[in-house]
Coordinates of C-alpha atoms in Angstrom, one line a residue:
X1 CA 98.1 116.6 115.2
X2 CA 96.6 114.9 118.4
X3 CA 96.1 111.6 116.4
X4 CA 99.3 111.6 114.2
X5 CA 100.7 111.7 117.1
X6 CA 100.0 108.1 118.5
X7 CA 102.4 106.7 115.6
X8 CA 105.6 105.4 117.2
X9 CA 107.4 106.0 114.7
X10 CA 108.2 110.1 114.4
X11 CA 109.3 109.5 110.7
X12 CA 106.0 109.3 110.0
X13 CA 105.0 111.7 111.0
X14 CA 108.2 113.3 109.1
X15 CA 107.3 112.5 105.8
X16 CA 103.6 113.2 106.6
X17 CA 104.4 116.7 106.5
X18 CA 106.7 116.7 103.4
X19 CA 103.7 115.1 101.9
X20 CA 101.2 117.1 102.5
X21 CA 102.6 120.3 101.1
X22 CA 102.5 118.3 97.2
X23 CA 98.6 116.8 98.6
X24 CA 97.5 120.5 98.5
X25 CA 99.8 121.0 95.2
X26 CA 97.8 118.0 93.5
X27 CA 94.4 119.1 94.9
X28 CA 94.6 122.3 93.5
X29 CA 95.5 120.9 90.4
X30 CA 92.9 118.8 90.1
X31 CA 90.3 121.6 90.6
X32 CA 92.0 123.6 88.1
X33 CA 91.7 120.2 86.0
X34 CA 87.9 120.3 86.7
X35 CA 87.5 123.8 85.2
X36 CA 89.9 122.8 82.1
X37 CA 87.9 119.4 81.3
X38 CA 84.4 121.3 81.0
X39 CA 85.6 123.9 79.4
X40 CA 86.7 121.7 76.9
X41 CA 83.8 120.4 75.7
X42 CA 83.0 124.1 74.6
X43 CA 86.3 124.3 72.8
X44 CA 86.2 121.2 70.9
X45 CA 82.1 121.3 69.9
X46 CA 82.5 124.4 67.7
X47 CA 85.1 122.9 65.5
X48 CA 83.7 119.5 65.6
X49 CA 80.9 121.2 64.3
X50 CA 82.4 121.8 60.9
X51 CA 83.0 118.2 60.4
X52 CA 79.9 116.6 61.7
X53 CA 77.1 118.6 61.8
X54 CA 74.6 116.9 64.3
X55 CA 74.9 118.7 67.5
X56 CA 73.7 115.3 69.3
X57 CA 76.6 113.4 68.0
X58 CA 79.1 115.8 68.0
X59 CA 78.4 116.8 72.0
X60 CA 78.8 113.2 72.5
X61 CA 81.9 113.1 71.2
X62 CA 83.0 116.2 72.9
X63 CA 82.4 115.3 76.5
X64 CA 83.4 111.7 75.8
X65 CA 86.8 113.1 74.8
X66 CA 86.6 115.9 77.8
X67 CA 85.9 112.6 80.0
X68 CA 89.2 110.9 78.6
X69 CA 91.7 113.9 78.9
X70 CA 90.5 114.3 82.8
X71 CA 90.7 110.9 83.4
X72 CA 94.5 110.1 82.1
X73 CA 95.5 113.7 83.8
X74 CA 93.7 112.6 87.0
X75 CA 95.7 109.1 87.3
X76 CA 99.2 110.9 85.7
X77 CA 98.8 113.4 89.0
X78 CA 97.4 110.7 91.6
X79 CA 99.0 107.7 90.7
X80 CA 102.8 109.0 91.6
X81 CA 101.4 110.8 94.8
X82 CA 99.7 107.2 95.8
X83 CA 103.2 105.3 95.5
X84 CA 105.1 107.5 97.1
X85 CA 102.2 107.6 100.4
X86 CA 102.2 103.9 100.7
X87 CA 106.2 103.7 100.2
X88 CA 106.8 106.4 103.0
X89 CA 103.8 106.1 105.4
X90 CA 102.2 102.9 104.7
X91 CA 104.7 100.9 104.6
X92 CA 106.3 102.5 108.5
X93 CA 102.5 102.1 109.4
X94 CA 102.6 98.6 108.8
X95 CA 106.1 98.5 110.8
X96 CA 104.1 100.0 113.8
X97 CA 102.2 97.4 113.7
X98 CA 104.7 94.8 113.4
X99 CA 103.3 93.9 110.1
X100 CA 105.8 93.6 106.4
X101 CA 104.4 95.5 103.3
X102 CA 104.9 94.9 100.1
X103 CA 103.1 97.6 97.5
X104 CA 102.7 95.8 94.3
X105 CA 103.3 92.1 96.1
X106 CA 99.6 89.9 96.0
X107 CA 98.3 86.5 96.6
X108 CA 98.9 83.8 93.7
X109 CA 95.5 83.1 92.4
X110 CA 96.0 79.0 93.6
X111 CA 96.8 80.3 97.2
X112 CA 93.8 82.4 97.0
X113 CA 91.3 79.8 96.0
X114 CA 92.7 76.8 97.6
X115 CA 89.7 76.2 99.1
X116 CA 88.3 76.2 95.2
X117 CA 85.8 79.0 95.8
X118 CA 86.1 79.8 92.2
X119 CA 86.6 78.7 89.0
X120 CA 89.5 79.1 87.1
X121 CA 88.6 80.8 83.6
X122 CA 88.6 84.4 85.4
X123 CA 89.4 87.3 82.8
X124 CA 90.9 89.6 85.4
X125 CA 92.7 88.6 88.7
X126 CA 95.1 91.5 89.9
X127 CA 96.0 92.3 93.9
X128 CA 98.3 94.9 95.6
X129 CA 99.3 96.3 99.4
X130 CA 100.1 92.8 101.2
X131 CA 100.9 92.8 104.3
X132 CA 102.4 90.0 106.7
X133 CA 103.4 88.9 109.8
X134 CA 102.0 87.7 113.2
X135 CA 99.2 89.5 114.7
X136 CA 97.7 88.4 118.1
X137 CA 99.8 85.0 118.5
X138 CA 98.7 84.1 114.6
X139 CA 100.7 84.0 111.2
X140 CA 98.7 86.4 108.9
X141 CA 98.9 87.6 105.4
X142 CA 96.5 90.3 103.6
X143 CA 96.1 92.1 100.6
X144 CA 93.9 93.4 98.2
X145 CA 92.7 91.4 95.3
X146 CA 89.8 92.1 92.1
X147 CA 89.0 88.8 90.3
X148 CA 86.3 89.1 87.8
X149 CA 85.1 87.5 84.9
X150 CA 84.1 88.2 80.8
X151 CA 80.6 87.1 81.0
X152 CA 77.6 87.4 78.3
X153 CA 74.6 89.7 78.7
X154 CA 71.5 88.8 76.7
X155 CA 69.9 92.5 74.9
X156 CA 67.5 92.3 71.6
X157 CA 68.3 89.0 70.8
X158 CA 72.1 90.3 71.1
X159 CA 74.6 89.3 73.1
X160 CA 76.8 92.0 74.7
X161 CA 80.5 90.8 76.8
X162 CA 79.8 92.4 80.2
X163 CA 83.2 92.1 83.1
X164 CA 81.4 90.7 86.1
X165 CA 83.4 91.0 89.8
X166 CA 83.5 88.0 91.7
X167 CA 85.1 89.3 94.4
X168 CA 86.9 92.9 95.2
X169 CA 88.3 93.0 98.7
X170 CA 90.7 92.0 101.2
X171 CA 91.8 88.2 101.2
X172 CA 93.3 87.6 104.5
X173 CA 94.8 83.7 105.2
X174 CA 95.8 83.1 108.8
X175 CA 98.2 80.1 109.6
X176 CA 98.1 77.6 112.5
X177 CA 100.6 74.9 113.6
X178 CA 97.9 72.3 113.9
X179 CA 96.0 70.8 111.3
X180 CA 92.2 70.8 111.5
X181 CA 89.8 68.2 112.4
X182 CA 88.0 68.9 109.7
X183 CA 87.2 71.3 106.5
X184 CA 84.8 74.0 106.8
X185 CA 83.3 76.5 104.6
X186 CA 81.1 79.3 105.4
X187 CA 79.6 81.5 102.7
X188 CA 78.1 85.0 102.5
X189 CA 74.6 84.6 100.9
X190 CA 75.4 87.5 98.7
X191 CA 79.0 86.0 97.5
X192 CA 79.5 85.1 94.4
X193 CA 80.8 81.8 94.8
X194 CA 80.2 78.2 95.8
X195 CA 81.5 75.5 97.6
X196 CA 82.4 71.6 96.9
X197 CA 81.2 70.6 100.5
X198 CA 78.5 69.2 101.8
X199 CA 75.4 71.5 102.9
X200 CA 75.6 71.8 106.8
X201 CA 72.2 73.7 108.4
X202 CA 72.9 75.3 111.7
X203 CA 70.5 75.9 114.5
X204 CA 70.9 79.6 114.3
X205 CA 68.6 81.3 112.7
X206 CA 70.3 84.8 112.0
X207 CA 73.1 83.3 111.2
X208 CA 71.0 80.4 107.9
X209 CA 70.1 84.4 106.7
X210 CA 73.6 85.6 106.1
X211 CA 75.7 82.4 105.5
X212 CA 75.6 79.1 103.8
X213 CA 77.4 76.5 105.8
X214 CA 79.4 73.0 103.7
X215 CA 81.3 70.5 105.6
X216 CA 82.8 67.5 104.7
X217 CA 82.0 66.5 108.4
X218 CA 79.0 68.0 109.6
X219 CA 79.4 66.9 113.1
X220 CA 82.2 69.1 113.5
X221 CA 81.3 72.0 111.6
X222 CA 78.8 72.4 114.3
X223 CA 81.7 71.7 117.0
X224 CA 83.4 74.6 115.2
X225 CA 80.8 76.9 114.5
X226 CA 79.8 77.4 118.5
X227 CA 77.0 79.6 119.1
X228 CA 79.4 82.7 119.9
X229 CA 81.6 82.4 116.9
X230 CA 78.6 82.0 114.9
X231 CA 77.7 85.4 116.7
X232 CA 81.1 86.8 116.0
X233 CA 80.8 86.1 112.5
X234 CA 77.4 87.8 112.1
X235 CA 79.0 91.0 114.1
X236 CA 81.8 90.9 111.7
X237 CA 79.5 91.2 108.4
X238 CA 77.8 93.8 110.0
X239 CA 81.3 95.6 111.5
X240 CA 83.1 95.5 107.6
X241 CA 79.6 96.2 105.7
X242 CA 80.0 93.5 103.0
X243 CA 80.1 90.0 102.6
X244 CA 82.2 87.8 104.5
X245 CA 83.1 84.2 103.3
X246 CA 85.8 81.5 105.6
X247 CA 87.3 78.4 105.1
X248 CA 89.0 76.4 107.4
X249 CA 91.0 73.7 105.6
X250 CA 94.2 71.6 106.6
X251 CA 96.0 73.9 108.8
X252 CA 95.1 77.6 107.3
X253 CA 91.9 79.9 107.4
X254 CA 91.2 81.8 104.5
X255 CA 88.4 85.2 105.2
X256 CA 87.5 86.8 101.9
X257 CA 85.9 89.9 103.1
X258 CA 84.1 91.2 99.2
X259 CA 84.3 95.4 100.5
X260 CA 83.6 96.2 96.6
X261 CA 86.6 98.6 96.7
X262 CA 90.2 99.3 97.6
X263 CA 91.2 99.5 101.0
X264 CA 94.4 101.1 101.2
X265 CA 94.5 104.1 98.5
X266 CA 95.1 107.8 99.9
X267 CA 92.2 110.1 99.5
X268 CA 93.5 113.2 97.9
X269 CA 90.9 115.5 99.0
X270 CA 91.8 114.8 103.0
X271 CA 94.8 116.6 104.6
X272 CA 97.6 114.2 105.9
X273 CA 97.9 116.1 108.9
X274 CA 94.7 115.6 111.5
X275 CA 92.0 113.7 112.6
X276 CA 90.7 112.5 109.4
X277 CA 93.9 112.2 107.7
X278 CA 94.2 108.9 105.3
X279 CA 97.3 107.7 107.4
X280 CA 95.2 107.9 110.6
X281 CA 92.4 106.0 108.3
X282 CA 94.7 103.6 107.2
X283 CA 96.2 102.5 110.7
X284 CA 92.4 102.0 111.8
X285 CA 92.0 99.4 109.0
X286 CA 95.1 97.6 109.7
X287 CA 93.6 97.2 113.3
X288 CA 90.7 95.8 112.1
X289 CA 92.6 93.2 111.1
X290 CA 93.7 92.4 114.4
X291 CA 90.7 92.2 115.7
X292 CA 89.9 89.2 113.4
X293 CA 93.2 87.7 114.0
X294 CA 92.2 88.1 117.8
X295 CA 89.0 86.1 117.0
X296 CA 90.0 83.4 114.8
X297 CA 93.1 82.8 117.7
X298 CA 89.9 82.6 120.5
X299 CA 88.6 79.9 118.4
X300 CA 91.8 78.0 117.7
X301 CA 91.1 75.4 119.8
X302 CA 87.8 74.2 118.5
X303 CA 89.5 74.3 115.0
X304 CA 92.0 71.9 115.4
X305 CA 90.2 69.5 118.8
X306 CA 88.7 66.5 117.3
X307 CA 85.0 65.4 118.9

């Protein structure tokens, strides 16, 4: 309880408890679900067997349909238990952090690509957990957001409709009451997207290996990108583990941070109560945000000073 305990709020820690008696229901459930799904495939393959004969196809069919019936009783037990976490811990989490939080709420796909990152004939854009409010001095919104798109794979002269993620991560746009000198966009090398700008080399090294840099004024992008926040940057892509693209445009920064999963979802198998406990998880990501916040406020004034 030694880290649960550093919330301010004790209804937290409260519900926690409530909580984790139905965590350890669920869990159980799902390994009794485990057992049920295998077994069966050895239920079903017998009679199947009467009707189509192959063994090949009908195994197939058997763990295909095993595969099915775990997977819709797995999200009809973890789905509830997930709303009701964010609702009653997430959300006072975010309150401890003087941050809103909105479960369902997301960015509108124009505010998420104003800076035209990508192009509009996606397949799939959908987003959940946003948070707001002002962290370190700056106005800040975040949330989770999946944007991909139907693409077309090439096989045997065949071609087979593949869904390919553009990004899968956190968007985060931080606000400024200044506008900026100029616009800036910096690109991950392994991000799938591109930029209108023009191509800006910098004199780091390091930092041409991770990022693409497009300016419609290259003068300042190098006022901007100063050798430590081009040092920050780098520490940042290596702090999150994924790819991290930023734009600086009128008076906003948007960071698209592509973590290839989602970053605020309960994991079942942890208790709620202790040191690894997904509320204790979940407070460290939210202060990860704060860090960038703290970060993109240090550089402030070289994003709004003219040369």
């Amino acid at each position: 309880m030694e880290k649960i305990l550093k919330f301010k709020n004790e209804e937290i820690i409260q519900n926690l408890e409530i909580l984790e008696t139905k965590r350890a229901k669920i869990a159980k459930n799902l390994r009794i679900l485990k057992v049920a799904s295998f077994a069966l495939i050895f239920v079903l393959l017998p009679v199947l067997l009467r009707f189509v004969p192959d063994l090949l196809i009908s195994s197939i069919i058997c763990v295909f349909a095993s595969l099915m019936f775990f997977s819709i009783s797995h999200a009809r037990l973890i789905t509830p238990f997930n709303a009701r976490f964010k609702d009653e811990i997430l959300s006072l989490i975010a309150k401890d952090e003087n941050l809103s939080y909105e479960r369902k709420r997301f960015f509108e796909f124009a505010e998420f690509n104003a800076p035209g990152f990508y192009e509009s004939d996606f397949s799939v854009y959908r987003g959940d957990d946003f948070f707001a409010g002002e962290i370190e001095g700056v106005r800040a919104q975040f949330c989770d957001i999946y944007l991909a798109k139907q693409t077309q794979t090439h096989t045997n002269q065949k071609q087979t409709p593949k869904l390919t993620t553009l990004f899968y991560g956190i968007t985060l746009i931080a606000e400024f009451n200044q506008n900026f000198a100029s616009t800036l966009h910096v690109i991950d090398t392994n991000a799938r997207t591109n930029s209108h700008l023009k191509r800006v080399s910098m004199d780091n090294a390091e930092f041409e290996q991770y990022f693409r840099t497009y300016s419609n004024d290259p003068i300042s992008a190098h006022y901007i990108l100063t050798p430590k926040f081009m040092e920050q940057l780098i520490a940042l892509r290596d702090y999150f583990k994924a790819p991290l693209s930023l734009a600086c445009e009128g008076g906003k920064i948007w960071l698209y941070i592509a973590l290839g999963k989602n970053s605020f979802e309960p994991n079942i198998s942890y208790p709620l109560l202790g040191e690894n406990s997904p509320a204790v998880t979940l407070k460290k990501e939210l202060e990860k945000f704060k860090i960038l916040a703290k970060i993109l406020k240090n550089n402030q004034k070289a994003f709004v000073e003219k040369i």
